[in-house]
Amino acid sequence: SSPHLVQVRERIRINGQPISKDLFNKYFWLVYNRLEETKDPARASMPAYFRFLTIMAFHVFLQEKVDLAVVEVGIGGTYDCTNIIRAPVVCGVSSLGIDHTSILGDTMEKIAWQKGGIFKPGVPAFTVAQPERPLEVLRERAQERKCPLYLCPELDDFEEGCRALELGLAGAHQRSNAALALQLARTWLQRRGCQGLGELKEVLPSTELLGRPVPLAPAFRLSDAMIQGLRDTEWLGRTQVLSHGPVTWYLDGAHTTSSIQACVRWFRQVALNQDKPHDGSEVRVLLFNATGNRDTAALLKLLVPCHFDYAVFCPNFTEVSVANNADQQNFNVTLENALTRCLENQRTWTRLLEEKVGQDPWLPSPMRVGGLLQPTPTRGSLLLVPPAPRPLNSPALVFPCLAQALRWVAQGRDPRLAAPVASGAHPHPAASSGAVLLREAAAVRVLVTGSLHLVGGVLRLLDPALSQ
């Protein structure tokens, strides 16, 4: 799977656990040295990062004699290096979204074409409910490749006549993921000779799929192990809640329009529907960053209705110096570039709130906050905050790294995080007044979203055991 959140070993798991440091070390150098010895002398190039890890993962699975390998594509499908698997047991395409447009194309149809590239002749494939045109493209790709394609029934269909299924992963969107997982698991179990799991109606390769609905796969009676599997599924960084005293962290690596919409629905359900604390105020904080060429303005606009008191922007670097954290360093992005993006996000958020003030008469009028902050060499605590009109109740702040951002948000109230430096560390009015509110609030609710790499950096700081 990719990307990893804290350590690269998370990408290669056996029985749900990242492979050990010793195994990773052993197989890394074995594969690296073999490739080094046999590379084309004319080109003299090694595989790029993701390709190398894919080769290494296949080698690990072969050497460790796993019964079944679940392989997530990196980007797209057709041209993804994971697509060298010629005859998988089964293929699945989850809900399509707009992402990686520079590689996959800028429409859902183009992206569906890329995703359908994993279909293989005679190998059953499953997908979930999709918009009409992208589903047609998937049908066409299945027909081209002589691949029997089926639509997963809704999870509700598995619950008829029995109790509601519990999912370990929160959010309504996880129900379609669970329905897809059940069909993939059923196909594997059937291959292993398990009975009573619902027979699929065969669709012959010659059957005309174009212009007809994709045949619906049957729902079937779930085994106790399946029910338990759905209930016990955990995946770090996806709709994850960490309660640390009065500070509750809501982590979700959403980074597309559709996934941010799902994240907002989840956050409003689990965090904002709760009763306000009886003994004091509640402060809501957004911690956001996005990477690549994503339309951050569109993502931030979706987050405005959550009514955050503070929006905090920072790069995905855990510390200003990232030399000691190679697993989480992106060597393609400089700190300067990352900070420029954060300042742009800050201006966008401010503009979105100003527009909202025009629409919502109950919001206070914008307050002019002038002056350019220069970080002092000794403190360097707060980064540049350009002069901009800003609604009094929703300041936007930029910090140079995650550690400083989290320390400011937590104000010493999260036992996992040190308190921020007290003396003059927050010369900016918004940061100073915010620090007081955060220290005195009965509950602080922090949504961390926009990037899986951001979530990974936050997890590394909030749960140091993940780095072991």
Tab-separated table of C-alpha atoms in Angstrom:
chain	number	residue	atom	x	y	z
A	1	SER	CA	0.000	0.000	0.000
A	2	SER	CA	1.083	3.609	-0.365
A	3	PRO	CA	1.921	6.089	0.894
A	4	HIS	CA	3.257	5.250	4.331
A	5	LEU	CA	2.416	7.565	7.217
A	6	VAL	CA	5.344	7.299	9.614
A	7	GLN	CA	7.719	4.560	8.440
A	8	VAL	CA	8.325	3.126	5.000
A	9	ARG	CA	7.949	-0.422	6.401
A	10	GLU	CA	4.187	0.198	6.648
A	11	ARG	CA	3.953	-0.293	2.866
A	12	ILE	CA	4.867	-3.983	3.075
A	13	ARG	CA	2.789	-5.864	5.659
A	14	ILE	CA	2.432	-9.544	6.453
A	15	ASN	CA	-0.595	-10.621	8.508
A	16	GLY	CA	-1.461	-6.961	8.945
A	17	GLN	CA	1.854	-5.954	10.522
A	18	PRO	CA	4.642	-3.945	8.854
A	19	ILE	CA	7.619	-6.201	8.206
A	20	SER	CA	10.332	-5.991	10.845
A	21	LYS	CA	13.339	-3.696	10.531
A	22	ASP	CA	15.592	-6.744	10.163
A	23	LEU	CA	13.488	-8.198	7.316
A	24	PHE	CA	13.246	-4.818	5.610
A	25	ASN	CA	16.989	-4.339	5.852
A	26	LYS	CA	17.691	-7.850	4.585
A	27	TYR	CA	15.426	-7.650	1.532
A	28	PHE	CA	16.246	-4.039	0.717
A	29	TRP	CA	19.948	-4.772	0.247
A	30	LEU	CA	19.319	-8.101	-1.435
A	31	VAL	CA	17.125	-6.456	-4.090
A	32	TYR	CA	19.285	-3.343	-4.341
A	33	ASN	CA	22.516	-5.284	-4.891
A	34	ARG	CA	20.876	-7.631	-7.410
A	35	LEU	CA	19.576	-4.683	-9.435
A	36	GLU	CA	22.906	-2.886	-9.189
A	37	GLU	CA	24.721	-5.943	-10.540
A	38	THR	CA	22.321	-6.491	-13.455
A	39	LYS	CA	21.342	-2.977	-14.542
A	40	ASP	CA	21.758	-1.918	-18.150
A	41	PRO	CA	25.273	-0.404	-18.395
A	42	ALA	CA	24.128	1.890	-21.219
A	43	ARG	CA	21.438	3.521	-19.075
A	44	ALA	CA	22.963	2.829	-15.660
A	45	SER	CA	19.783	3.781	-13.817
A	46	MET	CA	18.082	2.155	-10.857
A	47	PRO	CA	14.282	1.981	-10.474
A	48	ALA	CA	12.666	5.069	-8.948
A	49	TYR	CA	11.509	5.007	-5.313
A	50	PHE	CA	8.004	3.546	-5.795
A	51	ARG	CA	9.119	1.058	-8.455
A	52	PHE	CA	11.940	-0.179	-6.241
A	53	LEU	CA	9.576	-0.688	-3.287
A	54	THR	CA	7.104	-2.525	-5.556
A	55	ILE	CA	9.806	-4.934	-6.757
A	56	MET	CA	10.932	-5.373	-3.169
A	57	ALA	CA	7.369	-6.064	-1.952
A	58	PHE	CA	6.874	-8.791	-4.573
A	59	HIS	CA	10.216	-10.327	-3.579
A	60	VAL	CA	9.274	-10.251	0.127
A	61	PHE	CA	5.912	-11.928	-0.547
A	62	LEU	CA	7.542	-14.648	-2.654
A	63	GLN	CA	10.351	-15.332	-0.194
A	64	GLU	CA	8.056	-15.295	2.837
A	65	LYS	CA	5.609	-17.631	1.021
A	66	VAL	CA	2.427	-15.663	1.698
A	67	ASP	CA	-0.878	-17.340	0.748
A	68	LEU	CA	-2.435	-14.169	-0.609
A	69	ALA	CA	-1.053	-10.730	-1.520
A	70	VAL	CA	-3.356	-7.716	-1.613
A	71	VAL	CA	-1.703	-5.122	-3.855
A	72	GLU	CA	-2.915	-1.526	-4.038
A	73	VAL	CA	-1.945	0.322	-7.213
A	74	GLY	CA	0.162	3.430	-6.781
A	75	ILE	CA	-1.411	5.904	-9.214
A	76	GLY	CA	-3.997	5.007	-11.840
A	77	GLY	CA	-3.630	1.458	-13.024
A	78	THR	CA	-2.897	1.094	-16.739
A	79	TYR	CA	0.693	2.317	-16.522
A	80	ASP	CA	1.262	1.683	-12.820
A	81	CYS	CA	4.221	-0.579	-12.084
A	82	THR	CA	2.028	-2.823	-9.905
A	83	ASN	CA	0.136	-3.743	-13.092
A	84	ILE	CA	2.761	-6.310	-14.126
A	85	ILE	CA	0.679	-8.946	-12.301
A	86	ARG	CA	-0.635	-10.985	-15.245
A	87	ALA	CA	-3.249	-13.159	-13.586
A	88	PRO	CA	-4.515	-11.884	-10.235
A	89	VAL	CA	-7.304	-13.797	-8.490
A	90	VAL	CA	-9.635	-10.793	-8.627
A	91	CYS	CA	-9.556	-7.026	-9.275
A	92	GLY	CA	-11.463	-4.205	-7.597
A	93	VAL	CA	-12.101	-0.553	-8.462
A	94	SER	CA	-13.360	1.581	-5.583
A	95	SER	CA	-15.242	4.872	-5.854
A	96	LEU	CA	-13.602	7.087	-8.474
A	97	GLY	CA	-12.463	10.617	-7.663
A	98	ILE	CA	-10.548	13.444	-9.304
A	99	ASP	CA	-6.868	13.192	-8.308
A	100	HIS	CA	-3.412	13.083	-9.925
A	101	THR	CA	-4.903	14.861	-12.925
A	102	SER	CA	-1.494	15.669	-14.449
A	103	ILE	CA	-0.890	11.917	-14.818
A	104	LEU	CA	-4.364	10.372	-15.143
A	105	GLY	CA	-6.303	13.074	-16.962
A	106	ASP	CA	-8.643	15.843	-15.905
A	107	THR	CA	-12.015	14.097	-16.211
A	108	MET	CA	-13.636	11.164	-14.438
A	109	GLU	CA	-13.877	9.342	-17.776
A	110	LYS	CA	-10.107	9.587	-18.375
A	111	ILE	CA	-9.425	8.459	-14.813
A	112	ALA	CA	-11.857	5.528	-15.215
A	113	TRP	CA	-9.959	4.489	-18.373
A	114	GLN	CA	-6.717	4.404	-16.394
A	115	LYS	CA	-8.282	2.474	-13.502
A	116	GLY	CA	-9.801	-0.086	-15.882
A	117	GLY	CA	-6.292	-0.889	-17.052
A	118	ILE	CA	-5.938	-3.416	-14.230
A	119	PHE	CA	-8.679	-5.641	-15.706
A	120	LYS	CA	-7.348	-9.000	-16.973
A	121	PRO	CA	-8.843	-11.570	-19.397
A	122	GLY	CA	-11.113	-14.010	-17.575
A	123	VAL	CA	-10.319	-12.497	-14.151
A	124	PRO	CA	-13.460	-11.310	-12.321
A	125	ALA	CA	-13.527	-7.622	-11.422
A	126	PHE	CA	-15.806	-5.651	-9.131
A	127	THR	CA	-16.652	-1.997	-8.770
A	128	VAL	CA	-19.031	0.059	-6.662
A	129	ALA	CA	-21.700	2.576	-7.719
A	130	GLN	CA	-20.130	5.158	-10.036
A	131	PRO	CA	-21.452	8.086	-12.074
A	132	GLU	CA	-22.977	6.949	-15.375
A	133	ARG	CA	-20.252	7.976	-17.832
A	134	PRO	CA	-17.253	6.691	-15.830
A	135	LEU	CA	-19.131	3.410	-15.285
A	136	GLU	CA	-19.628	3.152	-19.046
A	137	VAL	CA	-15.881	3.595	-19.526
A	138	LEU	CA	-15.205	0.801	-17.017
A	139	ARG	CA	-17.697	-1.395	-18.921
A	140	GLU	CA	-15.927	-0.666	-22.208
A	141	ARG	CA	-12.526	-1.461	-20.689
A	142	ALA	CA	-13.884	-4.746	-19.283
A	143	GLN	CA	-15.275	-5.649	-22.683
A	144	GLU	CA	-11.984	-4.823	-24.434
A	145	ARG	CA	-10.079	-7.009	-22.022
A	146	LYS	CA	-12.620	-9.846	-21.930
A	147	CYS	CA	-12.980	-9.343	-18.198
A	148	PRO	CA	-16.240	-10.208	-16.377
A	149	LEU	CA	-17.150	-7.022	-14.475
A	150	TYR	CA	-19.731	-6.905	-11.667
A	151	LEU	CA	-21.292	-4.185	-9.554
A	152	CYS	CA	-21.189	-4.701	-5.791
A	153	PRO	CA	-24.542	-4.682	-4.016
A	154	GLU	CA	-24.951	-2.105	-1.249
A	155	LEU	CA	-23.898	-3.132	2.230
A	156	ASP	CA	-27.570	-2.830	3.221
A	157	ASP	CA	-28.248	-5.934	1.118
A	158	PHE	CA	-25.999	-7.967	3.424
A	159	GLU	CA	-27.870	-6.741	6.496
A	160	GLU	CA	-31.356	-7.968	5.496
A	161	GLY	CA	-32.681	-10.306	8.139
A	162	CYS	CA	-29.723	-9.781	10.473
A	163	ARG	CA	-28.319	-7.047	12.671
A	164	ALA	CA	-26.568	-3.983	11.223
A	165	LEU	CA	-22.920	-4.511	10.393
A	166	GLU	CA	-20.378	-2.587	12.459
A	167	LEU	CA	-17.461	-1.074	10.581
A	168	GLY	CA	-14.128	-0.367	12.236
A	169	LEU	CA	-13.616	2.564	9.871
A	170	ALA	CA	-16.002	5.485	10.371
A	171	GLY	CA	-17.721	7.436	7.618
A	172	ALA	CA	-20.564	6.619	5.240
A	173	HIS	CA	-18.124	6.218	2.322
A	174	GLN	CA	-16.552	3.217	4.053
A	175	ARG	CA	-19.745	1.231	3.458
A	176	SER	CA	-19.056	0.996	-0.289
A	177	ASN	CA	-15.419	0.089	0.468
A	178	ALA	CA	-16.646	-2.665	2.790
A	179	ALA	CA	-19.051	-4.007	0.128
A	180	LEU	CA	-16.171	-4.155	-2.352
A	181	ALA	CA	-13.894	-5.868	0.188
A	182	LEU	CA	-16.560	-8.533	0.813
A	183	GLN	CA	-16.787	-9.382	-2.900
A	184	LEU	CA	-12.999	-9.563	-3.274
A	185	ALA	CA	-12.758	-11.796	-0.203
A	186	ARG	CA	-15.610	-14.011	-1.437
A	187	THR	CA	-13.864	-14.533	-4.774
A	188	TRP	CA	-10.657	-15.627	-3.050
A	189	LEU	CA	-12.505	-17.929	-0.651
A	190	GLN	CA	-14.425	-19.488	-3.521
A	191	ARG	CA	-11.119	-20.130	-5.297
A	192	ARG	CA	-10.008	-21.907	-2.110
A	193	GLY	CA	-13.089	-24.148	-2.258
A	194	CYS	CA	-15.271	-22.497	0.372
A	195	GLN	CA	-18.970	-23.109	-0.195
A	196	GLY	CA	-22.182	-21.199	0.508
A	197	LEU	CA	-20.879	-17.736	-0.335
A	198	GLY	CA	-23.246	-16.892	-3.176
A	199	GLU	CA	-22.575	-18.011	-6.724
A	200	LEU	CA	-21.816	-15.425	-9.375
A	201	LYS	CA	-23.669	-15.629	-12.630
A	202	GLU	CA	-21.051	-16.127	-15.334
A	203	VAL	CA	-20.843	-13.413	-17.972
A	204	LEU	CA	-19.320	-14.894	-21.106
A	205	PRO	CA	-16.597	-12.797	-22.786
A	206	SER	CA	-18.765	-12.562	-25.906
A	207	THR	CA	-21.704	-11.095	-23.988
A	208	GLU	CA	-22.347	-7.518	-25.029
A	209	LEU	CA	-21.721	-5.375	-21.942
A	210	LEU	CA	-21.828	-2.001	-23.674
A	211	GLY	CA	-25.068	-0.113	-23.173
A	212	ARG	CA	-26.331	-2.530	-20.516
A	213	PRO	CA	-26.126	-2.200	-16.759
A	214	VAL	CA	-23.143	-3.940	-15.212
A	215	PRO	CA	-24.501	-7.194	-13.734
A	216	LEU	CA	-25.049	-7.072	-10.002
A	217	ALA	CA	-23.057	-9.506	-7.903
A	218	PRO	CA	-25.158	-11.387	-5.342
A	219	ALA	CA	-25.212	-10.546	-1.680
A	220	PHE	CA	-24.440	-13.582	0.449
A	221	ARG	CA	-24.563	-14.750	4.045
A	222	LEU	CA	-21.489	-13.435	5.832
A	223	SER	CA	-19.374	-15.742	7.939
A	224	ASP	CA	-18.579	-14.793	11.540
A	225	ALA	CA	-14.980	-14.128	10.466
A	226	MET	CA	-16.164	-11.623	7.834
A	227	ILE	CA	-18.379	-9.811	10.330
A	228	GLN	CA	-15.482	-9.641	12.773
A	229	GLY	CA	-13.109	-8.508	10.029
A	230	LEU	CA	-15.318	-5.563	9.102
A	231	ARG	CA	-15.713	-4.631	12.769
A	232	ASP	CA	-12.005	-4.882	13.663
A	233	THR	CA	-10.541	-3.161	10.601
A	234	GLU	CA	-8.213	-0.318	11.500
A	235	TRP	CA	-6.211	1.917	9.183
A	236	LEU	CA	-4.181	4.751	10.633
A	237	GLY	CA	-4.881	8.225	9.344
A	238	ARG	CA	-8.377	7.495	8.028
A	239	THR	CA	-11.226	8.843	10.175
A	240	GLN	CA	-9.015	8.300	13.217
A	241	VAL	CA	-9.777	9.885	16.591
A	242	LEU	CA	-7.137	10.391	19.297
A	243	SER	CA	-8.414	11.688	22.664
A	244	HIS	CA	-5.606	13.234	24.691
A	245	GLY	CA	-7.247	14.848	27.717
A	246	PRO	CA	-9.124	18.010	26.735
A	247	VAL	CA	-7.577	17.932	23.244
A	248	THR	CA	-9.176	15.578	20.695
A	249	TRP	CA	-7.425	15.054	17.371
A	250	TYR	CA	-9.492	14.037	14.332
A	251	LEU	CA	-7.172	12.693	11.625
A	252	ASP	CA	-8.197	12.057	8.045
A	253	GLY	CA	-5.862	11.993	5.056
A	254	ALA	CA	-8.531	13.261	2.634
A	255	HIS	CA	-6.997	15.207	-0.257
A	256	THR	CA	-9.588	15.242	-3.060
A	257	THR	CA	-12.902	17.047	-3.385
A	258	SER	CA	-14.953	13.908	-2.798
A	259	SER	CA	-12.827	12.670	0.114
A	260	ILE	CA	-12.841	16.101	1.815
A	261	GLN	CA	-16.649	16.122	1.492
A	262	ALA	CA	-16.721	12.705	3.181
A	263	CYS	CA	-14.281	13.964	5.831
A	264	VAL	CA	-16.502	16.975	6.609
A	265	ARG	CA	-19.570	14.722	6.962
A	266	TRP	CA	-17.624	12.468	9.343
A	267	PHE	CA	-16.161	15.327	11.391
A	268	ARG	CA	-19.500	17.057	11.783
A	269	GLN	CA	-21.073	13.774	12.865
A	270	VAL	CA	-18.450	12.668	15.402
A	271	ALA	CA	-17.190	16.024	16.680
A	272	LEU	CA	-19.698	18.784	16.068
A	273	ASN	CA	-22.876	16.908	16.962
A	274	GLN	CA	-21.643	16.424	20.496
A	275	ASP	CA	-23.026	18.661	23.220
A	276	LYS	CA	-20.942	21.662	24.096
A	277	PRO	CA	-19.010	21.228	27.361
A	278	HIS	CA	-21.045	22.330	30.373
A	279	ASP	CA	-18.054	23.808	32.166
A	280	GLY	CA	-16.609	26.040	29.492
A	281	SER	CA	-15.988	26.759	25.876
A	282	GLU	CA	-15.093	24.582	22.936
A	283	VAL	CA	-12.437	25.686	20.448
A	284	ARG	CA	-12.295	24.179	16.958
A	285	VAL	CA	-9.037	24.175	15.025
A	286	LEU	CA	-8.306	23.187	11.447
A	287	LEU	CA	-4.770	21.969	10.682
A	288	PHE	CA	-4.370	21.802	6.913
A	289	ASN	CA	-1.817	21.268	4.190
A	290	ALA	CA	-2.054	19.907	0.657
A	291	THR	CA	0.629	18.682	-1.722
A	292	GLY	CA	1.088	18.452	-5.475
A	293	ASN	CA	-0.990	20.488	-7.890
A	294	ARG	CA	-4.266	20.122	-6.022
A	295	ASP	CA	-6.858	22.904	-6.067
A	296	THR	CA	-6.495	23.855	-2.403
A	297	ALA	CA	-9.033	26.692	-2.687
A	298	ALA	CA	-11.727	24.168	-3.660
A	299	LEU	CA	-10.756	21.898	-0.741
A	300	LEU	CA	-10.677	24.731	1.801
A	301	LYS	CA	-14.073	26.028	0.656
A	302	LEU	CA	-15.603	22.674	1.621
A	303	LEU	CA	-14.164	23.025	5.151
A	304	VAL	CA	-15.579	26.501	5.889
A	305	PRO	CA	-19.019	25.217	7.099
A	306	CYS	CA	-17.331	23.472	10.052
A	307	HIS	CA	-16.960	26.930	11.668
A	308	PHE	CA	-13.368	26.648	12.854
A	309	ASP	CA	-12.152	29.219	15.356
A	310	TYR	CA	-8.586	28.907	14.041
A	311	ALA	CA	-7.054	27.611	10.833
A	312	VAL	CA	-3.410	26.547	11.081
A	313	PHE	CA	-1.263	25.941	8.012
A	314	CYS	CA	2.188	24.363	8.019
A	315	PRO	CA	4.367	22.182	5.778
A	316	ASN	CA	4.507	18.420	6.240
A	317	PHE	CA	7.926	18.651	7.938
A	318	THR	CA	7.817	17.472	11.544
A	319	GLU	CA	10.662	19.780	12.506
A	320	VAL	CA	12.211	22.727	10.686
A	321	SER	CA	15.281	20.542	10.311
A	322	VAL	CA	14.216	17.248	8.729
A	323	ALA	CA	17.664	15.739	8.354
A	324	ASN	CA	16.958	13.131	11.046
A	325	ASN	CA	13.679	11.984	9.488
A	326	ALA	CA	14.438	10.577	6.040
A	327	ASP	CA	11.308	8.391	5.890
A	328	GLN	CA	9.096	11.478	5.941
A	329	GLN	CA	11.210	13.809	3.820
A	330	ASN	CA	10.084	14.660	0.309
A	331	PHE	CA	13.293	15.433	-1.530
A	332	ASN	CA	11.319	17.031	-4.382
A	333	VAL	CA	9.958	19.853	-2.183
A	334	THR	CA	12.006	22.577	-0.542
A	335	LEU	CA	10.991	24.214	2.742
A	336	GLU	CA	10.691	27.547	0.946
A	337	ASN	CA	8.259	26.120	-1.647
A	338	ALA	CA	6.215	24.417	1.065
A	339	LEU	CA	5.963	27.611	3.115
A	340	THR	CA	4.914	29.613	0.070
A	341	ARG	CA	2.042	27.158	-0.417
A	342	CYS	CA	1.051	27.572	3.245
A	343	LEU	CA	0.948	31.357	2.926
A	344	GLU	CA	-1.210	31.013	-0.201
A	345	ASN	CA	-3.559	28.699	1.719
A	346	GLN	CA	-3.707	31.229	4.543
A	347	ARG	CA	-4.705	34.026	2.133
A	348	THR	CA	-7.293	31.745	0.505
A	349	TRP	CA	-8.849	30.875	3.879
A	350	THR	CA	-8.993	34.548	4.841
A	351	ARG	CA	-10.701	35.400	1.531
A	352	LEU	CA	-13.215	32.549	1.950
A	353	LEU	CA	-14.119	33.799	5.423
A	354	GLU	CA	-14.533	37.349	4.151
A	355	GLU	CA	-16.953	36.051	1.526
A	356	LYS	CA	-18.795	34.151	4.231
A	357	VAL	CA	-19.059	37.310	6.354
A	358	GLY	CA	-20.867	38.908	3.419
A	359	GLN	CA	-23.324	36.013	3.375
A	360	ASP	CA	-23.785	35.517	7.133
A	361	PRO	CA	-25.030	38.642	8.943
A	362	TRP	CA	-24.375	37.085	12.349
A	363	LEU	CA	-20.615	36.944	11.802
A	364	PRO	CA	-18.563	39.937	13.043
A	365	SER	CA	-17.183	42.277	10.412
A	366	PRO	CA	-13.555	41.695	9.406
A	367	MET	CA	-10.860	43.183	11.607
A	368	ARG	CA	-7.800	44.687	9.969
A	369	VAL	CA	-4.598	43.135	11.315
A	370	GLY	CA	-1.487	44.751	9.868
A	371	GLY	CA	2.242	44.188	10.103
A	372	LEU	CA	4.557	41.541	8.750
A	373	LEU	CA	5.913	39.134	11.319
A	374	GLN	CA	9.622	38.464	11.174
A	375	PRO	CA	10.519	35.221	12.996
A	376	THR	CA	13.309	35.893	15.471
A	377	PRO	CA	16.394	33.634	15.228
A	378	THR	CA	16.120	32.562	18.869
A	379	ARG	CA	12.409	31.758	18.847
A	380	GLY	CA	11.374	31.342	15.218
A	381	SER	CA	8.053	30.265	16.638
A	382	LEU	CA	5.583	31.902	14.315
A	383	LEU	CA	6.062	32.378	10.627
A	384	LEU	CA	5.167	35.242	8.320
A	385	VAL	CA	1.608	36.442	8.688
A	386	PRO	CA	1.000	38.961	5.876
A	387	PRO	CA	-1.313	41.881	6.631
A	388	ALA	CA	-4.824	40.909	5.639
A	389	PRO	CA	-8.396	41.583	6.733
A	390	ARG	CA	-9.430	38.710	8.929
A	391	PRO	CA	-12.653	37.937	10.772
A	392	LEU	CA	-11.993	38.316	14.467
A	393	ASN	CA	-13.271	34.848	15.352
A	394	SER	CA	-11.319	32.923	12.697
A	395	PRO	CA	-7.644	33.846	12.447
A	396	ALA	CA	-5.417	31.938	10.054
A	397	LEU	CA	-1.887	31.188	11.233
A	398	VAL	CA	1.188	29.738	9.539
A	399	PHE	CA	3.906	27.784	11.349
A	400	PRO	CA	7.193	26.563	9.832
A	401	CYS	CA	6.784	22.958	10.985
A	402	LEU	CA	4.347	20.508	12.539
A	403	ALA	CA	5.994	20.402	15.950
A	404	GLN	CA	5.515	24.146	16.469
A	405	ALA	CA	1.973	24.080	15.080
A	406	LEU	CA	0.915	21.207	17.358
A	407	ARG	CA	2.547	22.773	20.415
A	408	TRP	CA	0.636	26.007	19.797
A	409	VAL	CA	-2.672	24.182	19.308
A	410	ALA	CA	-2.239	21.975	22.384
A	411	GLN	CA	-0.842	24.699	24.684
A	412	GLY	CA	0.704	22.077	26.975
A	413	ARG	CA	-2.642	20.313	27.504
A	414	ASP	CA	-1.764	17.201	25.475
A	415	PRO	CA	0.504	15.014	27.638
A	416	ARG	CA	2.277	13.757	24.469
A	417	LEU	CA	3.399	17.266	23.473
A	418	ALA	CA	5.649	19.767	25.226
A	419	ALA	CA	4.228	23.189	26.023
A	420	PRO	CA	5.198	26.051	23.692
A	421	VAL	CA	7.889	28.486	24.824
A	422	ALA	CA	6.093	31.041	26.975
A	423	SER	CA	8.155	34.221	26.817
A	424	GLY	CA	7.066	36.311	23.866
A	425	ALA	CA	6.667	33.308	21.629
A	426	HIS	CA	3.449	34.615	20.085
A	427	PRO	CA	3.931	38.290	19.245
A	428	HIS	CA	1.056	38.202	16.769
A	429	PRO	CA	-2.314	39.240	18.297
A	430	ALA	CA	-4.192	36.277	16.826
A	431	ALA	CA	-1.652	33.800	18.179
A	432	SER	CA	-1.563	35.423	21.622
A	433	SER	CA	-5.314	35.622	22.071
A	434	GLY	CA	-5.677	32.123	20.604
A	435	ALA	CA	-3.181	30.715	23.084
A	436	VAL	CA	-5.286	32.070	25.967
A	437	LEU	CA	-8.512	30.617	24.527
A	438	LEU	CA	-6.893	27.248	23.869
A	439	ARG	CA	-5.492	27.063	27.402
A	440	GLU	CA	-8.864	27.897	28.966
A	441	ALA	CA	-11.215	25.907	26.705
A	442	ALA	CA	-12.982	22.919	28.201
A	443	ALA	CA	-12.561	21.056	24.905
A	444	VAL	CA	-10.261	21.571	21.930
A	445	ARG	CA	-11.282	19.727	18.736
A	446	VAL	CA	-8.633	19.616	16.002
A	447	LEU	CA	-9.295	18.358	12.470
A	448	VAL	CA	-6.105	17.402	10.614
A	449	THR	CA	-6.699	16.907	6.892
A	450	GLY	CA	-5.620	17.711	3.329
A	451	SER	CA	-2.668	15.339	3.033
A	452	LEU	CA	-1.786	11.819	4.147
A	453	HIS	CA	1.789	13.038	4.631
A	454	LEU	CA	0.536	15.767	6.980
A	455	VAL	CA	-1.438	13.171	8.956
A	456	GLY	CA	1.641	10.934	9.072
A	457	GLY	CA	3.762	13.725	10.519
A	458	VAL	CA	1.123	14.485	13.148
A	459	LEU	CA	0.877	10.804	14.107
A	460	ARG	CA	4.630	10.614	14.482
A	461	LEU	CA	4.496	13.407	17.054
A	462	LEU	CA	1.325	12.291	18.851
A	463	ASP	CA	2.213	8.584	19.000
A	464	PRO	CA	6.012	8.151	19.176
A	465	ALA	CA	5.585	4.344	19.415
A	466	LEU	CA	4.758	4.322	15.670
A	467	SER	CA	8.355	5.340	14.953
A	468	GLN	CA	9.812	2.331	16.760
